[in-house]
DNA sequence: GACTTTATTTACCGATCGGTACATTTACGA
DNA sequence: TCGTAAATGTACCGATCGGTAAATAAAGTC
């Protein structure tokens, strides 16, 4: 089953939106860079907003799949939680790294009631659910609270890697995470 | 010395850009909402980009002044560092809260070489310098590393307050910060 | 081979984008 | 009161915005 034209479009739109921003990348640019005519694009998606929602859905799947497969390489729950920050470090080192697609989406669509903002928030919720499972396995007294704290470090590291002058925010985040996890076995 | 028309423009533009986003808020909208004609705006600023840079400069001053005056209400350095997160909590509770202006700027101008992106990064650098002074006063073994970790929590809390489902990210960040500060006196 | 779906090109729509020309009005200092 | 600078409204510029019409060209299904 070859990737359909629609799937190609969503994947390429993801790359372009991530690099340029949602408002800055117009439908004409997408058409020019993907080689897919505007007419075809608007046959698959009623509006630019619909295309963005499809892009965010794809990114959500890709990112969570990638992150948790990297984490599962560690053997203990505690090791998996620390491995999260190693994975971040590799991501930050990519030359194409431009922060988190969902933070960018929320920045460009600041109203929480906007569908794009809401879908970005949903990604963060799904992520939290998966991390909370692991903090529970790790034997935390309050797995939800620990997961929230670890994810604060994760979001902070992403923002700082994009915006900051720091050398290695993932390393700092891992060190802080290790301190938060110090009471746990494994 | 009354606020000049120019200062009024920058302050009002700040509010509108913060609420709508940089790309989404056009010069016509700014003119309509501020009551200042486009002609006058372009007499003060050669381009929209110049106006945005002035807005970021104003926001940098206002935000750092506000934050550190709130922190200085605490008496010990350690107390000041924890007070940072109390101040964040009050900020997040404001109905107009829409994340951090500089994170938004970096999101909309993802290229680190872009002047707007660079100026946003400068804000984070200035903030780090001030926090590092306090972590040094607090007697940290590695004041720079501690400051970096605390600021990771700060950035994470801001993003999560805007995007997340969490009730009180400032409280979580403060709890995590307290754990990182637990070895310090005060 | 006929038929339907999918993708294509080209040209276009009204609205808005950032930015400007120009003539007029307001306001203040000397 | 005069002169000058600041601010104004109106009207406009070419380019781009998101989105569409219509006619054609492939491509796969029966």
CSV table of C-alpha atoms (C1' of nucleotides) in Angstrom, one decimal:
chain,number,residue,atom,x,y,z
A,1,UNK,CA,0.0,0.0,0.0
A,2,UNK,CA,1.9,3.0,-1.3
A,3,UNK,CA,1.5,6.3,0.7
A,4,UNK,CA,-1.4,8.1,-0.8
A,5,UNK,CA,-1.1,11.6,-2.2
A,6,UNK,CA,-3.0,12.8,0.9
A,7,UNK,CA,-0.5,11.2,3.2
A,8,UNK,CA,2.4,12.7,1.3
A,9,UNK,CA,0.8,16.1,1.5
A,10,UNK,CA,0.3,15.9,5.3
A,11,UNK,CA,3.9,14.7,5.9
A,12,UNK,CA,5.4,17.4,3.7
A,13,UNK,CA,3.1,20.1,5.2
A,14,UNK,CA,4.3,19.0,8.6
A,15,UNK,CA,7.9,19.6,7.7
A,16,UNK,CA,7.1,23.0,6.2
A,17,UNK,CA,4.9,24.2,9.0
A,18,UNK,CA,7.5,23.1,11.5
A,19,UNK,CA,10.2,25.0,9.8
A,20,UNK,CA,8.3,28.2,8.8
A,21,UNK,CA,5.4,28.4,11.2
A,22,UNK,CA,1.7,28.0,10.6
A,23,UNK,CA,0.8,31.6,9.6
A,24,UNK,CA,4.1,32.2,7.7
A,25,UNK,CA,3.6,29.1,5.5
A,26,UNK,CA,0.8,29.9,3.0
A,27,UNK,CA,-1.1,27.4,0.9
A,28,UNK,CA,0.7,28.6,-2.2
A,29,UNK,CA,4.1,27.9,-0.6
A,30,UNK,CA,2.9,24.4,0.4
A,31,UNK,CA,1.7,23.8,-3.2
A,32,UNK,CA,5.0,25.0,-4.6
A,33,UNK,CA,7.2,23.0,-2.2
A,34,UNK,CA,5.2,19.8,-2.3
A,35,UNK,CA,4.5,19.9,-6.0
A,36,UNK,CA,0.8,19.2,-5.2
A,37,UNK,CA,-1.6,21.7,-6.8
A,38,UNK,CA,-3.7,23.9,-4.6
A,39,UNK,CA,-6.9,22.4,-6.1
A,40,UNK,CA,-5.8,18.9,-5.0
A,41,UNK,CA,-5.0,20.2,-1.5
A,42,UNK,CA,-8.4,21.7,-1.1
A,43,UNK,CA,-10.0,18.6,-2.3
A,44,UNK,CA,-8.5,16.6,0.5
A,45,UNK,CA,-8.9,19.3,3.1
A,46,UNK,CA,-11.7,21.9,3.2
A,47,UNK,CA,-9.5,24.5,4.7
A,48,UNK,CA,-6.0,25.3,5.9
A,49,UNK,CA,-7.2,24.7,9.4
A,50,UNK,CA,-8.3,21.2,8.6
A,51,UNK,CA,-4.9,20.5,7.1
A,52,UNK,CA,-3.2,21.8,10.2
A,53,UNK,CA,-5.3,19.5,12.4
A,54,UNK,CA,-4.3,16.6,10.3
A,55,UNK,CA,-0.7,17.6,10.6
A,56,UNK,CA,-0.9,17.8,14.3
A,57,UNK,CA,-2.5,14.4,14.5
A,58,UNK,CA,0.3,12.9,12.5
A,59,UNK,CA,2.9,14.6,14.6
A,60,UNK,CA,1.3,13.4,17.8
A,61,UNK,CA,1.5,9.8,16.6
A,62,UNK,CA,5.0,10.1,15.3
A,63,UNK,CA,6.4,11.9,18.3
A,64,UNK,CA,4.8,9.7,21.0
A,65,UNK,CA,5.7,6.5,19.1
A,66,UNK,CA,9.3,7.7,18.7
A,67,UNK,CA,9.7,8.9,22.3
A,68,UNK,CA,8.3,5.9,24.0
A,69,UNK,CA,10.2,3.4,21.9
A,70,UNK,CA,13.3,5.2,22.9
A,71,UNK,CA,12.3,5.1,26.5
A,72,UNK,CA,11.5,1.4,26.4
A,73,UNK,CA,15.0,0.5,25.6
A,74,UNK,CA,15.8,1.1,29.3
A,75,UNK,CA,15.0,-1.8,31.6
A,76,UNK,CA,13.7,-0.3,34.8
A,77,UNK,CA,10.9,2.2,35.1
A,78,UNK,CA,13.2,4.7,36.6
A,79,UNK,CA,15.7,4.2,33.8
A,80,UNK,CA,13.0,4.7,31.3
A,81,UNK,CA,12.1,8.1,32.9
A,82,UNK,CA,15.7,9.2,32.7
A,83,UNK,CA,16.0,7.9,29.1
A,84,UNK,CA,13.3,10.4,28.2
A,85,UNK,CA,15.8,13.1,28.6
A,86,UNK,CA,18.5,11.3,26.7
A,87,UNK,CA,16.1,11.1,23.8
A,88,UNK,CA,15.4,14.8,24.1
A,89,UNK,CA,19.1,15.5,23.9
A,90,UNK,CA,19.3,13.6,20.6
A,91,UNK,CA,16.4,15.5,19.2
A,92,UNK,CA,17.8,18.9,20.2
A,93,UNK,CA,21.0,18.0,18.4
A,94,UNK,CA,19.3,17.7,15.1
A,95,UNK,CA,20.0,20.7,12.9
A,96,UNK,CA,16.3,20.9,11.9
A,97,UNK,CA,15.2,21.1,15.5
A,98,UNK,CA,12.8,24.0,16.0
A,99,UNK,CA,11.1,23.4,19.3
A,100,UNK,CA,7.9,21.5,19.8
A,101,UNK,CA,5.2,21.6,17.1
A,102,UNK,CA,2.5,21.8,19.7
A,103,UNK,CA,4.0,24.6,21.7
A,104,UNK,CA,4.3,26.4,18.4
A,105,UNK,CA,0.7,25.7,17.5
A,106,UNK,CA,-0.5,27.0,20.9
A,107,UNK,CA,1.7,30.1,20.4
A,108,UNK,CA,0.1,30.9,17.0
A,109,UNK,CA,-3.4,30.0,18.1
A,110,UNK,CA,-3.4,31.4,21.6
A,111,UNK,CA,-7.1,31.1,22.3
A,112,UNK,CA,-7.5,27.8,24.2
A,113,UNK,CA,-11.0,27.5,22.6
A,114,UNK,CA,-9.5,27.3,19.1
A,115,UNK,CA,-9.6,23.8,17.6
A,116,UNK,CA,-5.9,23.9,16.8
A,117,UNK,CA,-5.0,24.9,20.3
A,118,UNK,CA,-7.3,22.3,21.8
A,119,UNK,CA,-5.7,19.6,19.7
A,120,UNK,CA,-2.2,20.6,20.7
A,121,UNK,CA,-3.4,20.4,24.4
A,122,UNK,CA,-4.7,16.9,23.7
A,123,UNK,CA,-1.2,15.8,22.7
A,124,UNK,CA,0.2,16.9,26.0
A,125,UNK,CA,-2.6,15.1,27.8
A,126,UNK,CA,-1.9,11.8,26.0
A,127,UNK,CA,1.8,12.2,26.8
A,128,UNK,CA,1.1,12.8,30.5
A,129,UNK,CA,-1.0,9.6,30.6
A,130,UNK,CA,1.8,7.5,29.3
A,131,UNK,CA,4.4,9.0,31.6
A,132,UNK,CA,2.2,8.6,34.6
A,133,UNK,CA,2.0,4.9,34.0
A,134,UNK,CA,5.7,4.7,34.2
A,135,UNK,CA,6.0,6.8,37.4
A,136,UNK,CA,3.5,4.5,38.9
A,137,UNK,CA,5.5,1.4,37.9
A,138,UNK,CA,8.6,3.2,39.4
A,139,UNK,CA,6.9,3.1,42.7
A,140,UNK,CA,6.3,6.9,43.2
A,141,UNK,CA,4.3,8.0,46.2
A,142,UNK,CA,2.3,10.3,44.0
A,143,UNK,CA,2.8,9.1,40.4
A,144,UNK,CA,0.7,11.9,38.9
A,145,UNK,CA,2.6,14.6,40.7
A,146,UNK,CA,5.9,13.1,39.7
A,147,UNK,CA,4.8,12.8,36.1
A,148,UNK,CA,3.8,16.5,36.0
A,149,UNK,CA,7.1,17.6,37.4
A,150,UNK,CA,9.1,15.5,35.0
A,151,UNK,CA,7.1,16.9,32.1
A,152,UNK,CA,7.7,20.5,33.3
A,153,UNK,CA,11.4,19.7,32.9
A,154,UNK,CA,10.7,18.3,29.5
A,155,UNK,CA,8.8,21.3,28.2
A,156,UNK,CA,11.3,23.7,29.8
A,157,UNK,CA,14.2,21.9,28.1
A,158,UNK,CA,12.5,22.0,24.7
A,159,UNK,CA,11.8,25.8,25.0
A,160,UNK,CA,15.3,26.4,26.3
A,161,UNK,CA,16.9,24.4,23.6
A,162,UNK,CA,15.2,26.4,20.9
A,163,UNK,CA,15.4,29.9,22.5
A,164,UNK,CA,18.1,29.8,25.0
A,165,UNK,CA,21.9,30.2,25.1
A,166,UNK,CA,22.4,27.0,27.1
A,167,UNK,CA,24.6,24.3,25.8
A,168,UNK,CA,22.7,21.2,26.8
A,169,UNK,CA,19.3,21.8,28.4
A,170,UNK,CA,18.5,18.0,28.1
A,171,UNK,CA,21.5,17.3,30.4
A,172,UNK,CA,20.3,19.9,32.9
A,173,UNK,CA,16.8,18.5,32.8
A,174,UNK,CA,18.1,15.0,33.3
A,175,UNK,CA,20.1,16.1,36.3
A,176,UNK,CA,17.1,17.8,37.8
A,177,UNK,CA,15.0,14.7,37.0
A,178,UNK,CA,17.5,12.5,38.7
A,179,UNK,CA,17.2,14.6,41.8
A,180,UNK,CA,13.4,14.2,41.8
A,181,UNK,CA,13.8,10.4,41.3
A,182,UNK,CA,16.5,9.9,43.9
A,183,UNK,CA,14.1,8.3,46.5
A,184,UNK,CA,13.0,5.6,44.0
A,185,UNK,CA,14.4,2.1,43.5
A,186,UNK,CA,16.0,1.0,40.3
B,1,UNK,CA,6.2,64.1,30.9
B,2,UNK,CA,3.1,62.5,29.4
B,3,UNK,CA,3.6,59.2,27.6
B,4,UNK,CA,4.3,60.0,24.0
B,5,UNK,CA,2.2,58.7,21.2
B,6,UNK,CA,5.0,56.4,20.4
B,7,UNK,CA,5.0,54.9,23.9
B,8,UNK,CA,1.2,54.5,23.7
B,9,UNK,CA,1.6,52.6,20.4
B,10,UNK,CA,4.2,50.2,21.7
B,11,UNK,CA,2.2,49.5,24.9
B,12,UNK,CA,-1.0,48.9,23.0
B,13,UNK,CA,0.8,46.8,20.3
B,14,UNK,CA,2.2,44.7,23.1
B,15,UNK,CA,-1.3,43.9,24.4
B,16,UNK,CA,-2.6,43.1,20.9
B,17,UNK,CA,0.4,41.0,19.7
B,18,UNK,CA,0.3,39.1,23.0
B,19,UNK,CA,-3.4,38.3,22.6
B,20,UNK,CA,-3.5,37.6,18.8
B,21,UNK,CA,0.0,36.6,17.8
B,22,UNK,CA,2.5,38.5,15.7
B,23,UNK,CA,1.5,37.3,12.3
B,24,UNK,CA,-2.2,37.2,13.1
B,25,UNK,CA,-2.3,40.9,14.2
B,26,UNK,CA,-1.8,43.0,11.1
B,27,UNK,CA,-0.9,46.7,11.0
B,28,UNK,CA,-4.5,47.6,10.0
B,29,UNK,CA,-5.8,45.9,13.1
B,30,UNK,CA,-3.2,47.7,15.3
B,31,UNK,CA,-4.3,51.0,13.7
B,32,UNK,CA,-8.0,50.3,14.2
B,33,UNK,CA,-7.6,49.1,17.9
B,34,UNK,CA,-5.1,51.8,19.0
B,35,UNK,CA,-6.8,54.6,17.1
B,36,UNK,CA,-3.4,55.6,15.8
B,37,UNK,CA,-3.3,55.9,12.0
B,38,UNK,CA,-1.1,53.7,10.0
B,39,UNK,CA,0.7,56.7,8.6
B,40,UNK,CA,1.7,57.7,12.1
B,41,UNK,CA,2.8,54.2,13.0
B,42,UNK,CA,5.1,54.0,10.0
B,43,UNK,CA,6.5,57.3,10.9
B,44,UNK,CA,7.7,55.9,14.3
B,45,UNK,CA,8.7,52.5,13.0
B,46,UNK,CA,10.1,51.8,9.6
B,47,UNK,CA,8.5,48.3,9.5
B,48,UNK,CA,6.4,45.9,11.4
B,49,UNK,CA,9.5,44.1,12.5
B,50,UNK,CA,10.9,47.3,14.1
B,51,UNK,CA,7.7,47.7,16.0
B,52,UNK,CA,7.9,44.1,17.2
B,53,UNK,CA,11.4,44.6,18.4
B,54,UNK,CA,10.3,47.7,20.4
B,55,UNK,CA,7.5,45.7,21.8
B,56,UNK,CA,9.8,42.9,22.9
B,57,UNK,CA,12.2,45.4,24.5
B,58,UNK,CA,9.4,46.9,26.5
B,59,UNK,CA,8.1,43.5,27.6
B,60,UNK,CA,11.6,42.5,28.6
B,61,UNK,CA,11.8,45.5,30.9
B,62,UNK,CA,8.3,45.2,32.3
B,63,UNK,CA,8.5,41.5,32.9
B,64,UNK,CA,11.9,41.4,34.6
B,65,UNK,CA,11.1,44.4,36.7
B,66,UNK,CA,7.8,42.9,37.9
B,67,UNK,CA,9.3,39.4,38.5
B,68,UNK,CA,12.3,40.5,40.6
B,69,UNK,CA,10.4,43.0,42.6
B,70,UNK,CA,8.0,40.2,43.6
B,71,UNK,CA,10.9,38.0,44.4
B,72,UNK,CA,12.7,40.6,46.5
B,73,UNK,CA,9.8,40.6,48.9
B,74,UNK,CA,11.2,37.4,50.3
B,75,UNK,CA,14.1,37.8,52.8
B,76,UNK,CA,16.4,34.9,52.1
B,77,UNK,CA,17.9,34.0,48.7
B,78,UNK,CA,16.3,30.6,48.9
B,79,UNK,CA,12.9,32.2,49.8
B,80,UNK,CA,13.4,34.5,46.8
B,81,UNK,CA,13.9,31.6,44.5
B,82,UNK,CA,10.8,29.9,45.7
B,83,UNK,CA,8.9,33.2,45.5
B,84,UNK,CA,9.5,33.2,41.8
B,85,UNK,CA,7.0,30.4,41.4
B,86,UNK,CA,4.5,32.1,43.6
B,87,UNK,CA,4.7,35.1,41.2
B,88,UNK,CA,4.2,32.7,38.3
B,89,UNK,CA,1.1,31.3,39.9
B,90,UNK,CA,-0.4,34.8,40.1
B,91,UNK,CA,0.5,35.5,36.5
B,92,UNK,CA,-1.1,32.2,35.3
B,93,UNK,CA,-4.3,33.1,37.2
B,94,UNK,CA,-4.9,36.2,35.2
B,95,UNK,CA,-7.6,35.7,32.6
B,96,UNK,CA,-5.5,37.4,29.9
B,97,UNK,CA,-2.6,35.0,30.4
B,98,UNK,CA,-1.4,33.6,27.1
B,99,UNK,CA,2.0,32.1,27.7
B,100,UNK,CA,5.3,34.0,27.5
B,101,UNK,CA,5.7,36.7,24.8
B,102,UNK,CA,9.2,35.5,24.0
B,103,UNK,CA,8.3,31.9,23.6
B,104,UNK,CA,5.6,33.0,21.3
B,105,UNK,CA,8.1,35.2,19.4
B,106,UNK,CA,10.5,32.3,19.0
B,107,UNK,CA,7.7,30.1,17.8
B,108,UNK,CA,6.6,32.5,15.1
B,109,UNK,CA,10.1,33.4,14.1
B,110,UNK,CA,11.8,29.9,14.4
B,111,UNK,CA,15.0,30.8,12.7
B,112,UNK,CA,17.5,31.6,15.5
B,113,UNK,CA,19.2,34.1,13.1
B,114,UNK,CA,16.1,36.2,12.8
B,115,UNK,CA,16.4,39.5,14.8
B,116,UNK,CA,13.2,38.9,16.6
B,117,UNK,CA,14.2,35.4,17.6
B,118,UNK,CA,17.6,36.7,18.7
B,119,UNK,CA,16.0,39.5,20.8
B,120,UNK,CA,13.7,37.0,22.5
B,121,UNK,CA,16.8,34.9,23.3
B,122,UNK,CA,18.4,37.9,24.9
B,123,UNK,CA,15.6,38.2,27.3
B,124,UNK,CA,16.1,34.7,28.5
B,125,UNK,CA,19.8,35.4,28.9
B,126,UNK,CA,19.2,38.5,31.1
B,127,UNK,CA,16.8,36.5,33.2
B,128,UNK,CA,19.3,33.8,33.7
B,129,UNK,CA,22.0,36.3,34.8
B,130,UNK,CA,19.7,37.7,37.5
B,131,UNK,CA,18.6,34.3,38.8
B,132,UNK,CA,22.2,33.0,38.9
B,133,UNK,CA,23.1,35.9,41.2
B,134,UNK,CA,20.5,34.7,43.7
B,135,UNK,CA,21.5,31.0,43.5
B,136,UNK,CA,25.0,32.1,44.3
B,137,UNK,CA,23.8,34.1,47.3
B,138,UNK,CA,21.9,31.0,48.3
B,139,UNK,CA,25.2,29.1,48.6
B,140,UNK,CA,24.7,26.6,45.8
B,141,UNK,CA,27.6,24.4,44.9
B,142,UNK,CA,27.0,25.2,41.2
B,143,UNK,CA,25.0,28.4,41.0
B,144,UNK,CA,24.8,28.4,37.2
B,145,UNK,CA,23.6,24.8,37.1
B,146,UNK,CA,21.0,25.4,39.7
B,147,UNK,CA,19.8,28.5,38.0
B,148,UNK,CA,19.5,26.6,34.7
B,149,UNK,CA,17.4,23.9,36.4
B,150,UNK,CA,15.1,26.4,38.1
B,151,UNK,CA,14.5,28.2,34.8
B,152,UNK,CA,13.7,24.9,33.1
B,153,UNK,CA,10.9,24.5,35.6
B,154,UNK,CA,9.8,28.1,35.0
B,155,UNK,CA,9.6,27.7,31.3
B,156,UNK,CA,7.9,24.4,31.6
B,157,UNK,CA,5.3,25.8,34.0
B,158,UNK,CA,4.6,28.7,31.6
B,159,UNK,CA,4.1,26.4,28.6
B,160,UNK,CA,2.0,24.0,30.6
B,161,UNK,CA,-0.2,26.7,32.1
B,162,UNK,CA,-1.0,27.8,28.6
B,163,UNK,CA,-1.3,24.5,26.8
B,164,UNK,CA,-1.9,21.9,29.4
B,165,UNK,CA,-4.8,20.5,31.3
B,166,UNK,CA,-3.0,20.8,34.7
B,167,UNK,CA,-4.6,22.7,37.5
B,168,UNK,CA,-1.7,24.5,38.9
B,169,UNK,CA,1.7,24.1,37.1
B,170,UNK,CA,3.2,26.9,39.3
B,171,UNK,CA,2.6,24.8,42.4
B,172,UNK,CA,4.1,21.7,40.8
B,173,UNK,CA,7.1,23.7,39.7
B,174,UNK,CA,7.5,25.2,43.1
B,175,UNK,CA,7.4,21.7,44.7
B,176,UNK,CA,10.1,20.5,42.2
B,177,UNK,CA,12.2,23.6,42.9
B,178,UNK,CA,11.9,23.0,46.6
B,179,UNK,CA,13.4,19.5,46.1
B,180,UNK,CA,16.3,21.0,44.1
B,181,UNK,CA,16.9,23.5,46.9
B,182,UNK,CA,16.5,21.1,49.8
B,183,UNK,CA,20.2,21.0,50.5
B,184,UNK,CA,20.5,24.8,50.9
B,185,UNK,CA,20.2,26.9,54.1
B,186,UNK,CA,17.5,29.4,54.6
C,1,DG,C1',-13.4,-0.1,-24.1
C,2,DA,C1',-16.5,2.7,-21.3
C,3,DC,C1',-16.8,4.8,-16.8
C,4,DT,C1',-15.6,6.9,-12.6
C,5,DT,C1',-12.3,8.7,-9.6
C,6,DT,C1',-8.3,11.5,-8.9
C,7,DA,C1',-5.0,14.9,-10.1
C,8,DT,C1',-3.8,18.3,-13.0
C,9,DT,C1',-3.2,23.4,-15.1
C,10,DT,C1',-4.6,27.9,-15.5
C,11,DA,C1',-6.9,31.5,-14.2
C,12,DC,C1',-9.4,33.8,-11.2
C,13,DC,C1',-12.0,35.7,-6.7
C,14,DG,C1',-12.5,39.3,-2.8
C,15,DA,C1',-9.9,40.3,1.3
C,16,DT,C1',-6.0,41.4,3.5
C,17,DC,C1',-1.0,41.9,3.8
C,18,DG,C1',2.9,45.5,4.8
C,19,DG,C1',3.8,49.9,3.3
C,20,DT,C1',3.4,54.7,1.0
C,21,DA,C1',1.8,59.5,-1.3
C,22,DC,C1',-0.4,63.5,-0.4
C,23,DA,C1',-2.9,67.0,1.2
C,24,DT,C1',-4.9,68.5,5.6
C,25,DT,C1',-5.2,69.5,10.3
C,26,DT,C1',-3.7,69.9,15.0
C,27,DA,C1',-0.7,71.6,18.6
C,28,DC,C1',3.1,73.7,20.5
C,29,DG,C1',7.3,76.8,21.1
C,30,DA,C1',9.3,81.3,19.9
D,1,DT,C1',1.0,85.4,15.7
D,2,DC,C1',3.8,83.0,13.1
D,3,DG,C1',6.4,78.9,11.9
D,4,DT,C1',7.3,74.3,12.4
D,5,DA,C1',6.7,69.7,13.6
D,6,DA,C1',3.5,66.0,14.7
D,7,DA,C1',-0.6,63.6,13.6
D,8,DT,C1',-4.3,63.0,10.8
D,9,DG,C1',-7.7,60.8,6.9
D,10,DT,C1',-8.1,59.0,2.5
D,11,DA,C1',-6.8,56.7,-1.0
D,12,DC,C1',-3.8,54.0,-3.0
D,13,DC,C1',0.3,50.4,-4.2
D,14,DG,C1',1.8,45.5,-5.7
D,15,DA,C1',1.9,41.1,-3.4
D,16,DT,C1',0.0,37.6,-1.0
D,17,DC,C1',-3.8,35.6,1.7
D,18,DG,C1',-7.3,31.4,1.8
D,19,DG,C1',-10.2,29.4,-1.5
D,20,DT,C1',-12.7,28.3,-6.1
D,21,DA,C1',-14.3,27.5,-11.3
D,22,DA,C1',-13.8,25.0,-15.2
D,23,DA,C1',-11.8,22.2,-18.3
D,24,DT,C1',-8.4,18.6,-19.0
D,25,DA,C1',-5.5,14.6,-18.3
D,26,DA,C1',-4.2,10.3,-16.1
D,27,DA,C1',-5.3,6.1,-13.8
D,28,DG,C1',-7.6,2.3,-12.1
D,29,DT,C1',-12.2,-0.6,-12.1
D,30,DC,C1',-15.7,-3.1,-14.2
